[in-house]
Amino acid sequence: MREISAEERQRQQDFIHKIYEENQRSGRALKAFVETYGCQQNVSDSEKLKGMLADMGYSFCDSAQEADLILYNTCAVRENAELKVFGNLGALKHLKRKRPDLIIGVCGCMMQQEHIAEQIRKKYSHVDMVFGTHALYRLPEILDGVLRHGRVIDIREEEGSIAEGIHYVRDALPLAKIPIMYGCNNFCTYCIVPYVRGRERSRTAENILEEVRSVAAQGYKEVMLLGQNVNSYGNDLESGLSFAQLLREVCRVEGIERVRFMTSHPKDLSDELIAAMAEEEKICKQLHLPLQSGSDEILKKMNRKYTVAEYMEKIRKVKAAMPDIVLTTDIIIGFPGETVADVEGTLNVLREVEYDTIFSFIYSKRVGTPAATMPDVMTAEEKHEQFDRLLEVQNEISYRKNEQYFDRTVSVLVEGGSKNDPETMSGRTEGGKIVNFKADSSLVGKIVDVKITQTRTWSLYGELIEKE
Ligand code: SF4
């Protein structure tokens, strides 16, 4: 584990003050537009990027057109997200021509890949700042370089570090995302994450708990503990504190009423963690446990380090300890070598586990990963057919699972109003299900009881139960 040094933190703070002072002197009300692609970890990184920008005097706007600084925080997990970033960057060429002092930046996982950074360097000369995940905390220094000398490309081969002490501009109440570890050691053969995020490194429990106490004091009721492989938290720490122990400590923080975590690896789902989830009232009875495939042969090729039988054994334990748990998973269709019979195995697991929701994707080739050179069996058309079959099976299960909520009263943490109807509030159950109901916005951030009167495949509708 390597935290950035106090000197380095001070250096970045000095750049922040310098830019802030200059912005104040210019008298301009500068605006930034930050767009985030990908996972919750990236969303959390963007909250830090925004924190640094706010400290440098920027406020935020909702469109690139109005902005003085545009920053794309990118994702490298699937090709679609990459294409979108290139498309957006291309479209900014004209804007930059019209407004040469507009600053355009692109950062995050995509930029940690050499061939992508090279493509930006050569073909997108209107982009002013390019920096990878390991350099996020250096945004103030990078921006200073752009303001003084022009284009900065900060892609260094370095071990990932942990940058503590950065101010966040968080999403609105009531849910705060708290990264507890970074990186991944698993090297699933399809995944680019270990290459762009580096090896696992856990934050200390003291730093995490201090942050949880701080968000509780700001009024956040729910925390989501984040990590690419969150349940291997602590393996690299000398303290010996396990993830389950950390969760129990987070539950002790006054003001926090719900605790969630993302994303768990099945091999690291310990009996100790299942017990903590079952015993601690504040830990939401929801588990996202990526299966990826229901075929042992494909799991082996994916380097997932478990068999279907081992996965199912964990699911049995989880259900025995928490019969009402909401289970969700990730599935990849069309991994190299996958056959229709392999997909049948996946469908069988879906039918047996009865997940509430699945997040499914057609395999996307990632340059530099072992799977990128493995031969395919199915054609693109066959993959799409199998993908549709998967959705058909799951949609029926999801609908049936939601039907079970009819006439039940559930606790909902109210997140905000619906865009189309300000009199409708939306929130989540402990299991993460979206519930819509008529109420006013004074309930945002509160936990209320709602009786479910209508169920759909992806959401629930109900009536607020007024307390006496
Ligand atoms: S566990 Fe596998 S899929 Fe998840 S981030 Fe690590 S390498 Fe990628």
PDB file of N, CA and C in Angstrom, residues 19-32 53-54 56-59 65-69 99-103 147:
ATOM      1  N   ILE A  19      -4.294  28.450  -8.587  1.00  0.00           N
ATOM      2  CA  ILE A  19      -5.314  28.563  -9.643  1.00  0.00           C
ATOM      3  C   ILE A  19      -6.540  29.294  -9.093  1.00  0.00           C
ATOM      4  N   TYR A  20      -6.901  29.001  -7.844  1.00  0.00           N
ATOM      5  CA  TYR A  20      -8.058  29.672  -7.241  1.00  0.00           C
ATOM      6  C   TYR A  20      -7.841  31.194  -7.214  1.00  0.00           C
ATOM      7  N   GLU A  21      -6.659  31.586  -6.758  1.00  0.00           N
ATOM      8  CA  GLU A  21      -6.347  33.028  -6.680  1.00  0.00           C
ATOM      9  C   GLU A  21      -6.441  33.674  -8.066  1.00  0.00           C
ATOM     10  N   GLU A  22      -5.863  32.996  -9.058  1.00  0.00           N
ATOM     11  CA  GLU A  22      -5.883  33.556 -10.423  1.00  0.00           C
ATOM     12  C   GLU A  22      -7.315  33.667 -10.942  1.00  0.00           C
ATOM     13  N   ASN A  23      -8.105  32.636 -10.685  1.00  0.00           N
ATOM     14  CA  ASN A  23      -9.506  32.667 -11.134  1.00  0.00           C
ATOM     15  C   ASN A  23     -10.269  33.796 -10.450  1.00  0.00           C
ATOM     16  N   GLN A  24      -9.988  34.002  -9.154  1.00  0.00           N
ATOM     17  CA  GLN A  24     -10.655  35.090  -8.418  1.00  0.00           C
ATOM     18  C   GLN A  24     -10.288  36.440  -9.036  1.00  0.00           C
ATOM     19  N   ARG A  25      -8.963  36.590  -9.317  1.00  0.00           N
ATOM     20  CA  ARG A  25      -8.481  37.867  -9.868  1.00  0.00           C
ATOM     21  C   ARG A  25      -9.093  38.149 -11.239  1.00  0.00           C
ATOM     22  N   SER A  26      -9.311  37.069 -12.028  1.00  0.00           N
ATOM     23  CA  SER A  26      -9.841  37.268 -13.390  1.00  0.00           C
ATOM     24  C   SER A  26     -11.288  37.761 -13.346  1.00  0.00           C
ATOM     25  N   GLY A  27     -11.964  37.507 -12.231  1.00  0.00           N
ATOM     26  CA  GLY A  27     -13.348  37.963 -12.073  1.00  0.00           C
ATOM     27  C   GLY A  27     -14.336  37.166 -12.912  1.00  0.00           C
ATOM     28  N   ARG A  28     -13.866  36.103 -13.563  1.00  0.00           N
ATOM     29  CA  ARG A  28     -14.781  35.299 -14.389  1.00  0.00           C
ATOM     30  C   ARG A  28     -15.423  34.193 -13.546  1.00  0.00           C
ATOM     31  N   ALA A  29     -16.703  33.940 -13.809  1.00  0.00           N
ATOM     32  CA  ALA A  29     -17.369  32.840 -13.101  1.00  0.00           C
ATOM     33  C   ALA A  29     -17.202  31.573 -13.934  1.00  0.00           C
ATOM     34  N   LEU A  30     -16.145  30.820 -13.638  1.00  0.00           N
ATOM     35  CA  LEU A  30     -15.808  29.677 -14.494  1.00  0.00           C
ATOM     36  C   LEU A  30     -16.677  28.460 -14.190  1.00  0.00           C
ATOM     37  N   LYS A  31     -17.038  27.762 -15.279  1.00  0.00           N
ATOM     38  CA  LYS A  31     -17.895  26.586 -15.104  1.00  0.00           C
ATOM     39  C   LYS A  31     -17.208  25.344 -15.677  1.00  0.00           C
ATOM     40  N   ALA A  32     -17.436  24.215 -14.987  1.00  0.00           N
ATOM     41  CA  ALA A  32     -16.870  22.946 -15.464  1.00  0.00           C
ATOM     42  C   ALA A  32     -17.998  21.953 -15.727  1.00  0.00           C
ATOM     43  N   LEU A  53     -11.838  20.665  -8.506  1.00  0.00           N
ATOM     44  CA  LEU A  53     -12.227  21.779  -9.392  1.00  0.00           C
ATOM     45  C   LEU A  53     -12.952  22.864  -8.590  1.00  0.00           C
ATOM     46  N   ALA A  54     -13.832  22.427  -7.677  1.00  0.00           N
ATOM     47  CA  ALA A  54     -14.558  23.417  -6.855  1.00  0.00           C
ATOM     48  C   ALA A  54     -13.571  24.225  -6.024  1.00  0.00           C
ATOM     49  N   MET A  56     -10.703  24.999  -6.841  1.00  0.00           N
ATOM     50  CA  MET A  56      -9.964  25.915  -7.730  1.00  0.00           C
ATOM     51  C   MET A  56     -10.875  27.017  -8.265  1.00  0.00           C
ATOM     52  N   GLY A  57     -12.123  27.031  -7.799  1.00  0.00           N
ATOM     53  CA  GLY A  57     -13.014  28.143  -8.143  1.00  0.00           C
ATOM     54  C   GLY A  57     -14.045  27.840  -9.212  1.00  0.00           C
ATOM     55  N   TYR A  58     -14.162  26.590  -9.629  1.00  0.00           N
ATOM     56  CA  TYR A  58     -15.142  26.254 -10.669  1.00  0.00           C
ATOM     57  C   TYR A  58     -16.493  25.908 -10.042  1.00  0.00           C
ATOM     58  N   SER A  59     -17.564  26.309 -10.713  1.00  0.00           N
ATOM     59  CA  SER A  59     -18.877  25.758 -10.385  1.00  0.00           C
ATOM     60  C   SER A  59     -19.213  24.780 -11.512  1.00  0.00           C
ATOM     61  N   GLN A  65     -21.566  22.610 -23.777  1.00  0.00           N
ATOM     62  CA  GLN A  65     -21.652  23.886 -24.506  1.00  0.00           C
ATOM     63  C   GLN A  65     -21.415  25.101 -23.599  1.00  0.00           C
ATOM     64  N   GLU A  66     -21.903  25.013 -22.345  1.00  0.00           N
ATOM     65  CA  GLU A  66     -21.784  26.184 -21.451  1.00  0.00           C
ATOM     66  C   GLU A  66     -20.458  26.231 -20.696  1.00  0.00           C
ATOM     67  N   ALA A  67     -19.651  25.162 -20.810  1.00  0.00           N
ATOM     68  CA  ALA A  67     -18.513  25.009 -19.893  1.00  0.00           C
ATOM     69  C   ALA A  67     -17.246  25.730 -20.351  1.00  0.00           C
ATOM     70  N   ASP A  68     -16.425  26.120 -19.361  1.00  0.00           N
ATOM     71  CA  ASP A  68     -15.080  26.635 -19.638  1.00  0.00           C
ATOM     72  C   ASP A  68     -14.063  25.503 -19.571  1.00  0.00           C
ATOM     73  N   LEU A  69     -14.454  24.437 -18.868  1.00  0.00           N
ATOM     74  CA  LEU A  69     -13.577  23.266 -18.759  1.00  0.00           C
ATOM     75  C   LEU A  69     -14.458  22.026 -18.891  1.00  0.00           C
ATOM     76  N   ARG A  99     -13.791  28.622 -29.470  1.00  0.00           N
ATOM     77  CA  ARG A  99     -13.398  29.159 -28.152  1.00  0.00           C
ATOM     78  C   ARG A  99     -12.070  28.554 -27.742  1.00  0.00           C
ATOM     79  N   PRO A 100     -10.952  29.127 -28.245  1.00  0.00           N
ATOM     80  CA  PRO A 100      -9.640  28.507 -27.994  1.00  0.00           C
ATOM     81  C   PRO A 100      -9.278  28.412 -26.510  1.00  0.00           C
ATOM     82  N   ASP A 101      -9.887  29.247 -25.644  1.00  0.00           N
ATOM     83  CA  ASP A 101      -9.506  29.126 -24.232  1.00  0.00           C
ATOM     84  C   ASP A 101     -10.320  28.068 -23.480  1.00  0.00           C
ATOM     85  N   LEU A 102     -11.201  27.369 -24.192  1.00  0.00           N
ATOM     86  CA  LEU A 102     -11.906  26.231 -23.588  1.00  0.00           C
ATOM     87  C   LEU A 102     -10.866  25.149 -23.267  1.00  0.00           C
ATOM     88  N   ILE A 103     -10.963  24.556 -22.063  1.00  0.00           N
ATOM     89  CA  ILE A 103     -10.018  23.487 -21.697  1.00  0.00           C
ATOM     90  C   ILE A 103     -10.748  22.148 -21.772  1.00  0.00           C
ATOM     91  N   LEU A 147      -2.605  25.662 -18.241  1.00  0.00           N
ATOM     92  CA  LEU A 147      -2.806  27.114 -18.223  1.00  0.00           C
ATOM     93  C   LEU A 147      -1.522  27.860 -18.564  1.00  0.00           C
TER      94      LEU A 147
END
